[in-house]
Amino acid sequence: MAILEIARMGHPVLRRRAEEVADPSAPEIARLVDDMIDTLEDSGGVGLAAPQVAVPLRVVIFKVPAERASAEDDDAGVPLTVLINPVIEPLDDEMVEQFEACLSLPDLMGRVPRHQRIRYRGVRLDGTAIMVEASGFHARVVQHECDHLDGILYPMRMSDLRTFGFVEEFRKAIAAQADEASARQQPPCSEEDQAP
Ligand code: NI
């Protein structure tokens, strides 16, 4: 069990395609996942892909805290899930844009279009198969993490780079907007939902 260093944008491991895991139930994969869980817990994030800890294998872990699950969907919280060799299939053409952040791009965020509904398949640590239909935030987290396995970071999915910037600056701008609004005795603007 160990907290691993997180590779940041620019590291070659984040640009390459990660390899399929030949034996998901191998002890070294269990050790990798243990370390990834420690690293994720330490970071306060909601998801982590093996390339982010410089291991070019198709392994992701994620969770959906109940308070982050979108209210309009049936995606209640999801406990910590380990997904090996995942495959994603969009269930329809609907795309939704929300803010995302990434442990490999510290302090930054940006609005990213993602499929609203997906089906994902993969294998658990014990080698058994998973197949889940997900929507909203749950679907977004899985798409974000699985992109890491193909060398894709969220800015590469953005349609408008003007919405890419430092979290602190966005927070300041939102607070200033809210102050202005309350000065005019109008309801303050609500903060955008922030994704992983
Ligand atoms: Ni990420």
mmCIF file of C-alpha atoms and ligand atoms in Angstrom:
data_model
loop_
_atom_site.group_PDB
_atom_site.id
_atom_site.type_symbol
_atom_site.label_atom_id
_atom_site.label_comp_id
_atom_site.label_asym_id
_atom_site.label_seq_id
_atom_site.Cartn_x
_atom_site.Cartn_y
_atom_site.Cartn_z
ATOM 1 C CA MET A 1 0.000 0.000 0.000
ATOM 2 C CA ALA A 2 1.475 3.317 -1.018
ATOM 3 C CA ILE A 3 0.595 6.754 -2.250
ATOM 4 C CA LEU A 4 2.028 7.072 -5.739
ATOM 5 C CA GLU A 5 3.188 10.161 -7.586
ATOM 6 C CA ILE A 6 0.643 11.415 -10.107
ATOM 7 C CA ALA A 7 1.903 12.054 -13.643
ATOM 8 C CA ARG A 8 0.976 15.494 -14.940
ATOM 9 C CA MET A 9 0.075 16.628 -18.447
ATOM 10 C CA GLY A 10 3.221 16.519 -20.547
ATOM 11 C CA HIS A 11 4.386 13.148 -19.172
ATOM 12 C CA PRO A 12 4.645 10.692 -22.112
ATOM 13 C CA VAL A 13 2.716 7.955 -20.218
ATOM 14 C CA LEU A 14 -0.406 10.157 -20.464
ATOM 15 C CA ARG A 15 -0.140 10.356 -24.259
ATOM 16 C CA ARG A 16 0.218 6.685 -25.168
ATOM 17 C CA ARG A 17 -2.374 3.922 -25.481
ATOM 18 C CA ALA A 18 -2.296 1.732 -22.371
ATOM 19 C CA GLU A 19 -2.016 -2.054 -22.776
ATOM 20 C CA GLU A 20 -4.741 -4.591 -22.035
ATOM 21 C CA VAL A 21 -4.268 -6.463 -18.743
ATOM 22 C CA ALA A 22 -3.577 -10.103 -19.622
ATOM 23 C CA ASP A 23 -4.556 -11.511 -16.209
ATOM 24 C CA PRO A 24 -6.835 -9.205 -14.162
ATOM 25 C CA SER A 25 -6.609 -11.518 -11.132
ATOM 26 C CA ALA A 26 -2.776 -11.464 -11.024
ATOM 27 C CA PRO A 27 -1.355 -10.374 -7.629
ATOM 28 C CA GLU A 28 0.584 -7.468 -9.183
ATOM 29 C CA ILE A 29 -2.685 -6.014 -10.499
ATOM 30 C CA ALA A 30 -4.221 -6.263 -7.007
ATOM 31 C CA ARG A 31 -1.162 -4.438 -5.613
ATOM 32 C CA LEU A 32 -1.425 -1.751 -8.300
ATOM 33 C CA VAL A 33 -5.129 -1.238 -7.506
ATOM 34 C CA ASP A 34 -4.396 -1.037 -3.744
ATOM 35 C CA ASP A 35 -1.852 1.711 -4.411
ATOM 36 C CA MET A 36 -4.232 3.487 -6.799
ATOM 37 C CA ILE A 37 -6.956 3.449 -4.116
ATOM 38 C CA ASP A 38 -4.536 4.946 -1.549
ATOM 39 C CA THR A 39 -3.477 7.573 -4.077
ATOM 40 C CA LEU A 40 -7.077 8.452 -4.960
ATOM 41 C CA GLU A 41 -8.118 8.702 -1.302
ATOM 42 C CA ASP A 42 -5.117 10.934 -0.597
ATOM 43 C CA SER A 43 -5.899 13.211 -3.566
ATOM 44 C CA GLY A 44 -9.581 13.714 -2.770
ATOM 45 C CA GLY A 45 -10.475 12.946 -6.409
ATOM 46 C CA VAL A 46 -13.264 10.684 -7.712
ATOM 47 C CA GLY A 47 -11.324 8.682 -10.273
ATOM 48 C CA LEU A 48 -7.865 7.562 -11.287
ATOM 49 C CA ALA A 49 -6.464 5.675 -14.264
ATOM 50 C CA ALA A 50 -3.288 3.559 -14.088
ATOM 51 C CA PRO A 51 -1.397 5.765 -16.606
ATOM 52 C CA GLN A 52 -1.794 8.618 -14.106
ATOM 53 C CA VAL A 53 0.494 6.695 -11.756
ATOM 54 C CA ALA A 54 2.841 5.981 -14.692
ATOM 55 C CA VAL A 55 1.601 2.404 -15.264
ATOM 56 C CA PRO A 56 0.537 1.968 -18.912
ATOM 57 C CA LEU A 57 -2.189 -0.644 -18.256
ATOM 58 C CA ARG A 58 -5.956 -0.521 -18.890
ATOM 59 C CA VAL A 59 -7.069 -0.175 -15.269
ATOM 60 C CA VAL A 60 -9.299 2.564 -13.829
ATOM 61 C CA ILE A 61 -10.893 3.137 -10.446
ATOM 62 C CA PHE A 62 -13.689 5.575 -9.676
ATOM 63 C CA LYS A 63 -16.528 6.334 -7.309
ATOM 64 C CA VAL A 64 -19.560 8.586 -7.449
ATOM 65 C CA PRO A 65 -20.272 10.256 -4.108
ATOM 66 C CA ALA A 66 -24.056 10.431 -3.586
ATOM 67 C CA GLU A 67 -23.924 14.231 -3.410
ATOM 68 C CA ARG A 68 -22.262 14.391 -6.844
ATOM 69 C CA ALA A 69 -24.742 12.133 -8.623
ATOM 70 C CA SER A 70 -27.019 14.194 -10.852
ATOM 71 C CA ALA A 71 -30.417 14.731 -9.339
ATOM 72 C CA GLU A 72 -32.256 14.301 -12.644
ATOM 73 C CA ASP A 73 -30.864 10.834 -13.275
ATOM 74 C CA ASP A 74 -31.172 7.512 -11.574
ATOM 75 C CA ASP A 75 -27.448 7.483 -10.902
ATOM 76 C CA ALA A 76 -27.335 7.506 -7.138
ATOM 77 C CA GLY A 77 -23.878 7.206 -5.616
ATOM 78 C CA VAL A 78 -21.610 4.442 -6.860
ATOM 79 C CA PRO A 79 -19.140 2.785 -4.459
ATOM 80 C CA LEU A 80 -15.475 2.529 -5.394
ATOM 81 C CA THR A 81 -15.330 0.473 -8.569
ATOM 82 C CA VAL A 82 -12.319 -1.201 -10.173
ATOM 83 C CA LEU A 83 -12.620 -1.601 -13.918
ATOM 84 C CA ILE A 84 -10.041 -3.535 -15.921
ATOM 85 C CA ASN A 85 -9.907 -3.554 -19.737
ATOM 86 C CA PRO A 86 -13.000 -1.320 -19.968
ATOM 87 C CA VAL A 87 -15.008 -0.757 -23.141
ATOM 88 C CA ILE A 88 -17.544 2.081 -23.451
ATOM 89 C CA GLU A 89 -20.512 2.224 -25.770
ATOM 90 C CA PRO A 90 -22.684 5.379 -26.018
ATOM 91 C CA LEU A 91 -26.399 4.527 -25.718
ATOM 92 C CA ASP A 92 -27.593 7.483 -27.829
ATOM 93 C CA ASP A 93 -26.382 10.752 -29.374
ATOM 94 C CA GLU A 94 -27.175 13.077 -26.461
ATOM 95 C CA MET A 95 -24.156 15.061 -25.294
ATOM 96 C CA VAL A 96 -23.940 17.146 -22.098
ATOM 97 C CA GLU A 97 -21.348 19.774 -21.242
ATOM 98 C CA GLN A 98 -20.120 20.204 -17.663
ATOM 99 C CA PHE A 99 -16.963 21.330 -15.910
ATOM 100 C CA GLU A 100 -14.300 18.688 -15.311
ATOM 101 C CA ALA A 101 -11.000 18.670 -13.517
ATOM 102 C CA CYS A 102 -8.199 16.099 -13.483
ATOM 103 C CA LEU A 103 -5.474 15.161 -11.008
ATOM 104 C CA SER A 104 -2.993 15.311 -13.903
ATOM 105 C CA LEU A 105 -3.888 18.988 -14.537
ATOM 106 C CA PRO A 106 -3.869 20.356 -10.993
ATOM 107 C CA ASP A 107 -5.790 23.575 -10.258
ATOM 108 C CA LEU A 108 -7.433 23.680 -13.698
ATOM 109 C CA MET A 109 -10.917 23.023 -14.962
ATOM 110 C CA GLY A 110 -12.860 23.235 -18.200
ATOM 111 C CA ARG A 111 -16.227 22.432 -19.757
ATOM 112 C CA VAL A 112 -16.235 19.098 -21.578
ATOM 113 C CA PRO A 113 -18.970 17.551 -23.729
ATOM 114 C CA ARG A 114 -19.657 13.901 -22.831
ATOM 115 C CA HIS A 115 -22.247 11.291 -23.712
ATOM 116 C CA GLN A 116 -25.165 11.510 -21.286
ATOM 117 C CA ARG A 117 -25.828 7.754 -21.384
ATOM 118 C CA ILE A 118 -23.346 4.935 -21.838
ATOM 119 C CA ARG A 119 -22.943 1.237 -21.267
ATOM 120 C CA TYR A 120 -19.559 0.113 -19.993
ATOM 121 C CA ARG A 121 -18.101 -3.335 -19.691
ATOM 122 C CA GLY A 122 -14.952 -4.570 -18.087
ATOM 123 C CA VAL A 123 -13.528 -7.042 -15.636
ATOM 124 C CA ARG A 124 -13.197 -6.865 -11.853
ATOM 125 C CA LEU A 125 -10.088 -7.773 -9.878
ATOM 126 C CA ASP A 126 -11.446 -11.283 -9.334
ATOM 127 C CA GLY A 127 -11.800 -11.738 -13.091
ATOM 128 C CA THR A 128 -15.610 -11.543 -13.157
ATOM 129 C CA ALA A 129 -17.334 -9.414 -15.795
ATOM 130 C CA ILE A 130 -19.043 -6.076 -15.174
ATOM 131 C CA MET A 131 -21.658 -4.528 -17.448
ATOM 132 C CA VAL A 132 -23.332 -1.307 -16.305
ATOM 133 C CA GLU A 133 -25.558 1.351 -17.880
ATOM 134 C CA ALA A 134 -24.724 4.790 -16.546
ATOM 135 C CA SER A 135 -25.870 8.344 -17.072
ATOM 136 C CA GLY A 136 -25.029 11.848 -15.911
ATOM 137 C CA PHE A 137 -22.048 12.290 -13.597
ATOM 138 C CA HIS A 138 -21.446 8.540 -13.333
ATOM 139 C CA ALA A 139 -21.210 8.276 -17.141
ATOM 140 C CA ARG A 140 -18.961 11.364 -17.235
ATOM 141 C CA VAL A 141 -16.469 9.994 -14.699
ATOM 142 C CA VAL A 142 -16.174 6.690 -16.550
ATOM 143 C CA GLN A 143 -15.660 8.447 -19.915
ATOM 144 C CA HIS A 144 -13.017 10.739 -18.371
ATOM 145 C CA GLU A 145 -11.088 7.871 -16.756
ATOM 146 C CA CYS A 146 -11.245 5.584 -19.784
ATOM 147 C CA ASP A 147 -9.973 8.421 -22.018
ATOM 148 C CA HIS A 148 -6.751 8.278 -19.993
ATOM 149 C CA LEU A 149 -6.237 4.731 -21.319
ATOM 150 C CA ASP A 150 -6.169 6.085 -24.858
ATOM 151 C CA GLY A 151 -3.855 9.015 -24.164
ATOM 152 C CA ILE A 152 -6.697 11.560 -24.095
ATOM 153 C CA LEU A 153 -6.837 14.363 -21.511
ATOM 154 C CA TYR A 154 -10.042 16.378 -21.072
ATOM 155 C CA PRO A 155 -8.804 19.591 -22.780
ATOM 156 C CA MET A 156 -8.527 17.487 -25.966
ATOM 157 C CA ARG A 157 -12.315 16.934 -25.755
ATOM 158 C CA MET A 158 -13.237 20.569 -25.135
ATOM 159 C CA SER A 159 -15.209 22.464 -27.779
ATOM 160 C CA ASP A 160 -14.544 25.948 -26.367
ATOM 161 C CA LEU A 161 -11.152 26.583 -24.776
ATOM 162 C CA ARG A 162 -12.425 29.880 -23.333
ATOM 163 C CA THR A 163 -14.015 27.744 -20.608
ATOM 164 C CA PHE A 164 -10.586 26.288 -19.686
ATOM 165 C CA GLY A 165 -8.843 27.965 -16.755
ATOM 166 C CA PHE A 166 -7.776 27.981 -13.148
ATOM 167 C CA VAL A 167 -10.379 26.824 -10.603
ATOM 168 C CA GLU A 168 -9.482 29.744 -8.341
ATOM 169 C CA GLU A 169 -10.129 32.312 -11.084
ATOM 170 C CA PHE A 170 -13.507 30.763 -11.952
ATOM 171 C CA ARG A 171 -14.433 30.760 -8.243
ATOM 172 C CA LYS A 172 -13.471 34.428 -7.926
ATOM 173 C CA ALA A 173 -15.474 35.309 -11.032
ATOM 174 C CA ILE A 174 -18.536 33.430 -9.736
ATOM 175 C CA ALA A 175 -18.251 35.110 -6.315
ATOM 176 C CA ALA A 176 -17.942 38.536 -7.967
ATOM 177 C CA GLN A 177 -20.998 37.783 -10.117
ATOM 178 C CA ALA A 178 -22.942 36.703 -7.025
ATOM 179 C CA ASP A 179 -21.959 39.880 -5.153
ATOM 180 C CA GLU A 180 -23.067 41.990 -8.085
ATOM 181 C CA ALA A 181 -26.343 40.112 -8.312
ATOM 182 C CA SER A 182 -27.123 40.430 -4.607
ATOM 183 C CA ALA A 183 -26.243 44.140 -4.789
ATOM 184 C CA ARG A 184 -28.984 44.401 -7.390
ATOM 185 C CA GLN A 185 -31.188 42.308 -5.051
ATOM 186 C CA GLN A 186 -31.403 39.514 -7.571
ATOM 187 C CA PRO A 187 -30.795 35.873 -6.768
ATOM 188 C CA PRO A 188 -27.085 34.990 -7.146
ATOM 189 C CA CYS A 189 -25.954 32.774 -9.993
ATOM 190 C CA SER A 190 -25.450 29.200 -8.908
ATOM 191 C CA GLU A 191 -22.070 27.611 -9.278
ATOM 192 C CA GLU A 192 -21.704 25.139 -12.110
ATOM 193 C CA ASP A 193 -21.566 21.522 -11.190
ATOM 194 C CA GLN A 194 -17.944 20.495 -11.004
ATOM 195 C CA ALA A 195 -16.953 17.142 -12.421
ATOM 196 C CA PRO A 196 -13.893 14.994 -11.701
HETATM 197 NI NI NI B 1 -8.141 12.654 -15.223
#
